[in-house]
Short mmCIF file of C-alpha atoms in Angstrom, two decimals:
data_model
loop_
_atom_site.label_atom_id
_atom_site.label_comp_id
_atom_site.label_asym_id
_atom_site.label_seq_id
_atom_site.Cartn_x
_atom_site.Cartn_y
_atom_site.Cartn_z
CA UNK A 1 147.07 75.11 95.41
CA UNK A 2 143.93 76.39 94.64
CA UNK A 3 141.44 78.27 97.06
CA UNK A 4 139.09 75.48 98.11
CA UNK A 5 141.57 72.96 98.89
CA UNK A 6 143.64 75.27 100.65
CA UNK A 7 140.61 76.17 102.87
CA UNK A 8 140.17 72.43 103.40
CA UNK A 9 144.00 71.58 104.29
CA UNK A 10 143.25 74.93 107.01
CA UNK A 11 140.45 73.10 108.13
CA UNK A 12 141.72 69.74 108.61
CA UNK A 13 145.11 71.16 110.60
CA UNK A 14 142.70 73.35 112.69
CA UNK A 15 140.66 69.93 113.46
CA UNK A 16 143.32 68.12 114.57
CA UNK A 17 145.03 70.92 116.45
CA UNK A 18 142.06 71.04 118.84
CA UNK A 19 141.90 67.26 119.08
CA UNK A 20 145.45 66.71 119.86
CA UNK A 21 146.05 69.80 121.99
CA UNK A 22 143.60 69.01 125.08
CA UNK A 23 145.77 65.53 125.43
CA UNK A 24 148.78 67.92 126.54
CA UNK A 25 146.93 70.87 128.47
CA UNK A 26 146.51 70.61 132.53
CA UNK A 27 143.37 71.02 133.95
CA UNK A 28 143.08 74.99 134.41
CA UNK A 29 144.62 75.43 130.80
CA UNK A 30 141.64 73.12 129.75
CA UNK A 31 139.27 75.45 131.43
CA UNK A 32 141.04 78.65 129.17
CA UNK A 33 140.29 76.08 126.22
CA UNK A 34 136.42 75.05 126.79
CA UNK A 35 136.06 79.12 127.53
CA UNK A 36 137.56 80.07 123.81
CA UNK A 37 135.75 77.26 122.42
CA UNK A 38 132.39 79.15 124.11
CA UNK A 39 133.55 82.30 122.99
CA UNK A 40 134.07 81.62 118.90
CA UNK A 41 130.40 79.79 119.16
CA UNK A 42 129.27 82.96 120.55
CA UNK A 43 130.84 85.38 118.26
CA UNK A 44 130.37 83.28 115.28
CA UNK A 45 127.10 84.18 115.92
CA UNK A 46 127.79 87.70 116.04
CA UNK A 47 129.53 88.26 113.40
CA UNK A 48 127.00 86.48 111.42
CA UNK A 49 124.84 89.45 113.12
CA UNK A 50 127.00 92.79 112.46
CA UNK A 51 128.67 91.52 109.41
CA UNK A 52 125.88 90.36 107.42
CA UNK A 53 122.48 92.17 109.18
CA UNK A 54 124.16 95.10 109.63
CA UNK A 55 122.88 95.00 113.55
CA UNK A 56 125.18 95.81 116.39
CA UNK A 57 124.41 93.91 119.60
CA UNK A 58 125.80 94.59 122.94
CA UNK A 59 123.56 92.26 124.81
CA UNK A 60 124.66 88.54 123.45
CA UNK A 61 125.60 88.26 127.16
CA UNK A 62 121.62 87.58 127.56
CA UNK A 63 121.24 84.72 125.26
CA UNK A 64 124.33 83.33 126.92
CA UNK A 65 122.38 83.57 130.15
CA UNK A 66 119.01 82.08 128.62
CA UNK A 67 121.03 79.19 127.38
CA UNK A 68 122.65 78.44 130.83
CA UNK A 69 119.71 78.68 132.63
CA UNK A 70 117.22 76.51 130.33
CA UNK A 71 119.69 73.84 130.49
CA UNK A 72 120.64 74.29 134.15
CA UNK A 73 116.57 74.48 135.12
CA UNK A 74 115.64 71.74 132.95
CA UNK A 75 118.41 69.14 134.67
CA UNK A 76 117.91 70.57 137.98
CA UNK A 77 114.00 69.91 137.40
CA UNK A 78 114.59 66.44 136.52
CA UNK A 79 115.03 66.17 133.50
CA UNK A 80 117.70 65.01 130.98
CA UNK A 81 120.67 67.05 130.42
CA UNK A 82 120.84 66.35 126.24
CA UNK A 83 117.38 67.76 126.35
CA UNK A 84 118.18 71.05 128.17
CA UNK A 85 121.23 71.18 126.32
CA UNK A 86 119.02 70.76 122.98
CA UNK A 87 116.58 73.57 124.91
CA UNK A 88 119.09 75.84 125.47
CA UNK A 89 119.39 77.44 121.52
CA UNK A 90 115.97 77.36 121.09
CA UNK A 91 114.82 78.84 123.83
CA UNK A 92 117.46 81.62 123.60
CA UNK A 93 116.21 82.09 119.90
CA UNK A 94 112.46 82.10 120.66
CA UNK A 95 113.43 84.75 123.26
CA UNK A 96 115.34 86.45 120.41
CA UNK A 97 112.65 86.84 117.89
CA UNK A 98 109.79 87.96 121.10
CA UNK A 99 112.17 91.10 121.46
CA UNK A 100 113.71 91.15 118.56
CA UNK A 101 110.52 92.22 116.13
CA UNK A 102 110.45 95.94 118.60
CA UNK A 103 114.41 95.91 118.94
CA UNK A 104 115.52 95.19 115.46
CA UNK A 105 113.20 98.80 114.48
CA UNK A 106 115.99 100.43 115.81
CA UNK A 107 118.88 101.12 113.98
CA UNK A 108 122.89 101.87 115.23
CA UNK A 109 123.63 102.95 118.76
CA UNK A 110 119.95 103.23 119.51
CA UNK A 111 119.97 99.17 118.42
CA UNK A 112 123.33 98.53 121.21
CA UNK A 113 121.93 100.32 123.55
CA UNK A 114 118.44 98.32 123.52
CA UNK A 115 120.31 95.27 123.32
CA UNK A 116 122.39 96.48 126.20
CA UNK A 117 119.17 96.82 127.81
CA UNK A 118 117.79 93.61 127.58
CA UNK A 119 120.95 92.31 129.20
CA UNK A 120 120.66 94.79 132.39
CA UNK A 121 116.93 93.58 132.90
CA UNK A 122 117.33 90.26 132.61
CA UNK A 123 120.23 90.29 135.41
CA UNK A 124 118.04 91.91 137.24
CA UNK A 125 114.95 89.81 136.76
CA UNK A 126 116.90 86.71 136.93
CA UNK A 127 117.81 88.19 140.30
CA UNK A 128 114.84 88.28 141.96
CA UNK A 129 113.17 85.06 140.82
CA UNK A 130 113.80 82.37 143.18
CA UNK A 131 113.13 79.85 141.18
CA UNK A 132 116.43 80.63 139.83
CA UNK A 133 118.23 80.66 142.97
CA UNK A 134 118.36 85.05 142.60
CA UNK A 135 121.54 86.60 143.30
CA UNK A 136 123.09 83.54 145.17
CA UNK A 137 122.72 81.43 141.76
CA UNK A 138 121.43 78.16 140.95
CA UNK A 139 123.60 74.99 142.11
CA UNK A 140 123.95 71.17 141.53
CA UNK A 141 123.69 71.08 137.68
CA UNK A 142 124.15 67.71 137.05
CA UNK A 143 126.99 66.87 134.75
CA UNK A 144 125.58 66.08 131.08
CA UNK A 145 125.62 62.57 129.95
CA UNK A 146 123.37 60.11 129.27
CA UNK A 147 122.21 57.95 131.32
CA UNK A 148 124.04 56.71 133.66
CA UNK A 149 127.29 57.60 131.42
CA UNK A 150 127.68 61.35 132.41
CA UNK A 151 130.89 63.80 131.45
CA UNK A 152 133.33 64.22 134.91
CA UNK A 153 136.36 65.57 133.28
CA UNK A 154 137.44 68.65 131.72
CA UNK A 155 139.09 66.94 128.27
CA UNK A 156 135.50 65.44 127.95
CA UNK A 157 134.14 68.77 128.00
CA UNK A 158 136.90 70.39 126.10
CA UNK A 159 135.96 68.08 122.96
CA UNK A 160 132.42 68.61 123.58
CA UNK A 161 132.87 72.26 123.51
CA UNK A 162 135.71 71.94 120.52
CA UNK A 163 132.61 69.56 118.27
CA UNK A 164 130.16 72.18 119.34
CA UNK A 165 132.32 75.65 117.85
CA UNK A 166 132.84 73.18 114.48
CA UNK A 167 129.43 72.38 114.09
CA UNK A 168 128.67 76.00 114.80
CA UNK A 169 131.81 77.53 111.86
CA UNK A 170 129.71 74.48 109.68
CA UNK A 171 126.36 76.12 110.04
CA UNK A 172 127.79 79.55 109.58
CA UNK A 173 130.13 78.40 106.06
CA UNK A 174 126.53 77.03 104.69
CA UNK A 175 124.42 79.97 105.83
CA UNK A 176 126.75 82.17 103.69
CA UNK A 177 126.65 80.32 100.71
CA UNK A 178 123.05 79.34 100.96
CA UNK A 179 120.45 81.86 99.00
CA UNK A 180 119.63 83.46 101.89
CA UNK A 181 122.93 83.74 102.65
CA UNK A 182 122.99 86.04 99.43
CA UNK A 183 120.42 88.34 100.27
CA UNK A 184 122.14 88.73 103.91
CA UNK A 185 124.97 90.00 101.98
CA UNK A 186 122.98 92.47 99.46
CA UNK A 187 121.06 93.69 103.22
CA UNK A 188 125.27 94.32 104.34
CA UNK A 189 125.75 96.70 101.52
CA UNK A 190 122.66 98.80 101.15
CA UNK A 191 119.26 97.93 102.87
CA UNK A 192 117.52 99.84 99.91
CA UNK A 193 119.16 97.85 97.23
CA UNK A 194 118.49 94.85 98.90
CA UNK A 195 114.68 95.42 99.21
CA UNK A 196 114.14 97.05 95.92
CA UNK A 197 115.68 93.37 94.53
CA UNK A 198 113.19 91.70 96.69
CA UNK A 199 114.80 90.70 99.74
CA UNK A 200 112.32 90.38 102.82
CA UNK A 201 114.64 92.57 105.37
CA UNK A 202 112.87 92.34 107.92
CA UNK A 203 112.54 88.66 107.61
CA UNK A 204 116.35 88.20 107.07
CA UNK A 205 117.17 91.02 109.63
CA UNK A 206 114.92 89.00 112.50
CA UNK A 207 116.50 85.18 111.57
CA UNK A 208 119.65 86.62 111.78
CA UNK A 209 119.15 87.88 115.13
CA UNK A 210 117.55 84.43 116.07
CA UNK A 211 120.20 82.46 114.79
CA UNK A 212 123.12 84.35 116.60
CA UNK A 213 120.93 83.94 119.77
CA UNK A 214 120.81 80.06 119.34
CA UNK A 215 124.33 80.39 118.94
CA UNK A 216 124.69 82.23 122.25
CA UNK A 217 121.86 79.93 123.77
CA UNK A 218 123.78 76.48 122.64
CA UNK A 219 127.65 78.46 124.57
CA UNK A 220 125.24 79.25 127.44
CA UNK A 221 124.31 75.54 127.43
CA UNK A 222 127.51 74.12 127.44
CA UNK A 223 128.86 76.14 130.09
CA UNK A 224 126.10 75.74 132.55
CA UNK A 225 126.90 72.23 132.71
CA UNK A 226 130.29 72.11 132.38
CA UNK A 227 130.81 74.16 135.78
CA UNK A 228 127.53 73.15 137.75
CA UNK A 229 126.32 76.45 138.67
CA UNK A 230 125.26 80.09 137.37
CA UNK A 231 124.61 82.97 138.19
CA UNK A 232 123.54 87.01 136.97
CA UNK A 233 127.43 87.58 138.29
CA UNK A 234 128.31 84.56 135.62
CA UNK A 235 127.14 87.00 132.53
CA UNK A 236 128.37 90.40 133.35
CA UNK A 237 128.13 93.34 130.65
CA UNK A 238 132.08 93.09 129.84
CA UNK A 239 131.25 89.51 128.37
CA UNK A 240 128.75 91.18 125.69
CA UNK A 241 131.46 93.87 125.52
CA UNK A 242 133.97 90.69 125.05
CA UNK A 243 132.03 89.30 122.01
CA UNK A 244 131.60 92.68 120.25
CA UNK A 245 135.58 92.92 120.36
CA UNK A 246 136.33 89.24 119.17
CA UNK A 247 133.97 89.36 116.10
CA UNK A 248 135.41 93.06 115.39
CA UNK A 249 139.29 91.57 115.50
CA UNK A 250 138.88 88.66 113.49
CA UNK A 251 136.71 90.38 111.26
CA UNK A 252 133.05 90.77 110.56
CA UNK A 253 130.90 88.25 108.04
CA UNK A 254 133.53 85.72 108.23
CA UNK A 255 134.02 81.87 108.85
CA UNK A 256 137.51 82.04 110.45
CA UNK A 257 137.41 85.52 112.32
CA UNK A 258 136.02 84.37 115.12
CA UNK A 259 138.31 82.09 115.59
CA UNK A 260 141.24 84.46 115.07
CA UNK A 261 139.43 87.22 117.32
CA UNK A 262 138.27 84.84 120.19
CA UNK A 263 141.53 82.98 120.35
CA UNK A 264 143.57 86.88 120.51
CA UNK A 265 141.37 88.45 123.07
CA UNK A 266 140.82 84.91 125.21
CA UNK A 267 144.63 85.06 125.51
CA UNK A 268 144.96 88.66 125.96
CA UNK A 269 142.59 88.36 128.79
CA UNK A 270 144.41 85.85 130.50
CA UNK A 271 147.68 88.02 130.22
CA UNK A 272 145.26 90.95 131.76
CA UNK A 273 143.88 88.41 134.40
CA UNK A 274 147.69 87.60 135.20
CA UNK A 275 148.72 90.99 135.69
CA UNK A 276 145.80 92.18 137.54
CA UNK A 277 146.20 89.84 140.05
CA UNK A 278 149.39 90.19 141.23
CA UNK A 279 150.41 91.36 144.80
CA UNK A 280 150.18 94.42 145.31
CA UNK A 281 147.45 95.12 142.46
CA UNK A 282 144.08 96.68 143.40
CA UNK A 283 141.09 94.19 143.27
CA UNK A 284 139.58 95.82 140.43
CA UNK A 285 142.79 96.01 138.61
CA UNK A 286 140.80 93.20 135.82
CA UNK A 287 138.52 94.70 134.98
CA UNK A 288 139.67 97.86 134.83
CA UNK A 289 142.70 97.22 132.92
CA UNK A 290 140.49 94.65 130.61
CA UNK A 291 138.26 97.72 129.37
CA UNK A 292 141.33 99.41 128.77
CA UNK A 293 142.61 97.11 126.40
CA UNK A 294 139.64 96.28 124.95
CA UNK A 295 139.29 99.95 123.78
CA UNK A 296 142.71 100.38 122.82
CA UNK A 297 142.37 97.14 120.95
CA UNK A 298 139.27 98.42 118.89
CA UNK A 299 140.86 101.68 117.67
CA UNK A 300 143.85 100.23 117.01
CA UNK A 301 142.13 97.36 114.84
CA UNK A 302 139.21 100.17 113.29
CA UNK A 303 142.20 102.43 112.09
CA UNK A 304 144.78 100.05 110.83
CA UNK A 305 142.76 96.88 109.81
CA UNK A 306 138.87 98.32 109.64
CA UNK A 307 137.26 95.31 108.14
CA UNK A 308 139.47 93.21 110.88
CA UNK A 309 142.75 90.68 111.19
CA UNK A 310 141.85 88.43 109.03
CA UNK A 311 140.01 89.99 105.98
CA UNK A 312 143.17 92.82 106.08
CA UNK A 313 145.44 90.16 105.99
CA UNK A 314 144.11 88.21 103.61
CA UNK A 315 143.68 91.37 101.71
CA UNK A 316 147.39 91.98 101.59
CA UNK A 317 148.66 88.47 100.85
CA UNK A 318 146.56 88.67 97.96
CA UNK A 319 148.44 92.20 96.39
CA UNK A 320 151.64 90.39 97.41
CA UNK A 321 150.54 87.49 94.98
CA UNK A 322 149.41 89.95 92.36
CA UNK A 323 152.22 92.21 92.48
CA UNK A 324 154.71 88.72 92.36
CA UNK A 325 152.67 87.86 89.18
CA UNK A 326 153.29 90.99 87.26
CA UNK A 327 157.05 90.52 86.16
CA UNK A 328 155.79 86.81 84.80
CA UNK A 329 153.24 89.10 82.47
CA UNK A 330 155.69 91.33 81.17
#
């Protein structure tokens, strides 16, 4: 079987894996499921970001936020949920490429850290406003629908969520093999190259950062209506911590690794959840033992599979296949 239809048969059983699965799950395994669905939009995104740009970003938590809160402000305001929900990536982009022309002049941990930044001051900020219901959050998002036809159950959202994270692997596939997704990958490999052979990197640098903020923004959407309130607790600095991990594990400048990295960490976090709260357990027993394994998880992946599950595993199906050729050529 050759490459592309192989992909394609992956694709299709993937599809109808997440279509058939919700029909089985009960309601609080449907929540895990509408959360990984969130996650691999997110850190699709992302690894468009690190894998291609070259740019590390610890604050994707933000444009999560943005995107909640456009949608949740616009359908609290009055008006219609598709439209916030259609907002919610723009807005989160716009916001994106305002900080992104000062931010993206940074370069490596000076780059997270700014990033990080952005996250810490919008929490705050967000806070404070009241507008936004501050630190208590902002309540009664309607559900989205249209009309008078509105989403009240958790499988509606779960396929919602499920179309969403294709459309979103879709976008990414094409933005790869697109000509700009060419220059992206000359700007991975060496920034100089890439400029002296004409690519605008600053331009491509800046959309790429945009784009994995709509991507964020579009999550952030989803999820504000699909509980009914937010708030700066909602988007804490583990979750950009969270998405860093996933795109790392699955593997950087991918289609599938954010799938593979979202789905291993979104289960190892439930495991962690699990354990953490059992009697006898500290309250911060989560967390902590989340950061834990989310560091242990990193090394780990950076000294045994550095460019990630997926790519390394790929990698060594492929010398299996090669070395199971040879005898046939002698």
């Amino acid at each position: 079987m050759t490459r592309p239809k192989f992909g394609y048969t992956v694709a299709g059983a993937v599809a109808a894996g997440s279509c058939a699965v919700p029909l089985l799950m009960s309601r609080s395994q449907l929540t895990i499921y509408i959360l990984l669905g969130l996650a691999i939009i997110v850190t699709t995104g992302l690894s468009l970001l690190m894998g291609y740009a070259g740019q590390v970003s610890l604050g994707q938590g933000a444009f999560y936020a943005i995107g909640a809160y456009t949608a949740g402000l616009m359908a609290v305001g009055g008006l219609p949920p598709l439209l916030g929900l259609a907002a919610a990536p723009v807005f989160a982009a716009a916001v994106a490429a305002a900080v992104g022309i000062p931010l993206l002049r940074l370069r490596g941990h000076y780059l997270a850290f700014a990033t990080l930044a952005v996250q810490l001051i919008l929490l705050s900020l967000v806070g404070q406003f009241e507008f936004t219901g501050g630190d208590i959050g902002l309540r009664g998002i309607p559900q989205l629908g249209v009309g008078d036809a509105t989403l009240t159950s958790s499988l509606a959202y779960a396929y919602v969520t499920w179309v969403a994270a294709a459309l979103a692997l879709l976008l990414a596939r094409n933005v790869i093999r697109s000509r700009p997704g060419r220059g992206l990958r000359a700007l991975a490999s060496t920034e100089i190259a890439a400029k002296s052979a004409g690519v605008p990197v600053g331009r491509y640098k800046l959309a790429a950062f945009s784009l994995s903020a709509a991507y964020a923004g579009l999550a952030g959407g989803i999820y504000a209506f699909y509980l009914g309130y937010i708030s700066p607790g909602s988007f804490p600095v583990l979750i950009s911590i969270e998405f860093v991990v996933m795109a790392v594990v699955g593997g950087l400048g991918t289609v599938w690794g954010p799938v593979v990295g979202a789905t291993l960490v979104t289960l190892l976090v439930q495991a962690l959840n699990a354990l953490g709260t059992m009697p006898g357990m500290p309250p911060y027993a989560p967390s902590v033992l989340s950061y834990a394994v989310y560091a242990l998880l990193l090394v780990l992946v950076l000294l045994f599979m550095p460019r990630g599950l997926l790519p390394s595993i790929a990698a060594r199906l492929e010398e299996r296949r090669a070395l199971a050729r040879e005898p046939a050529r002698r």
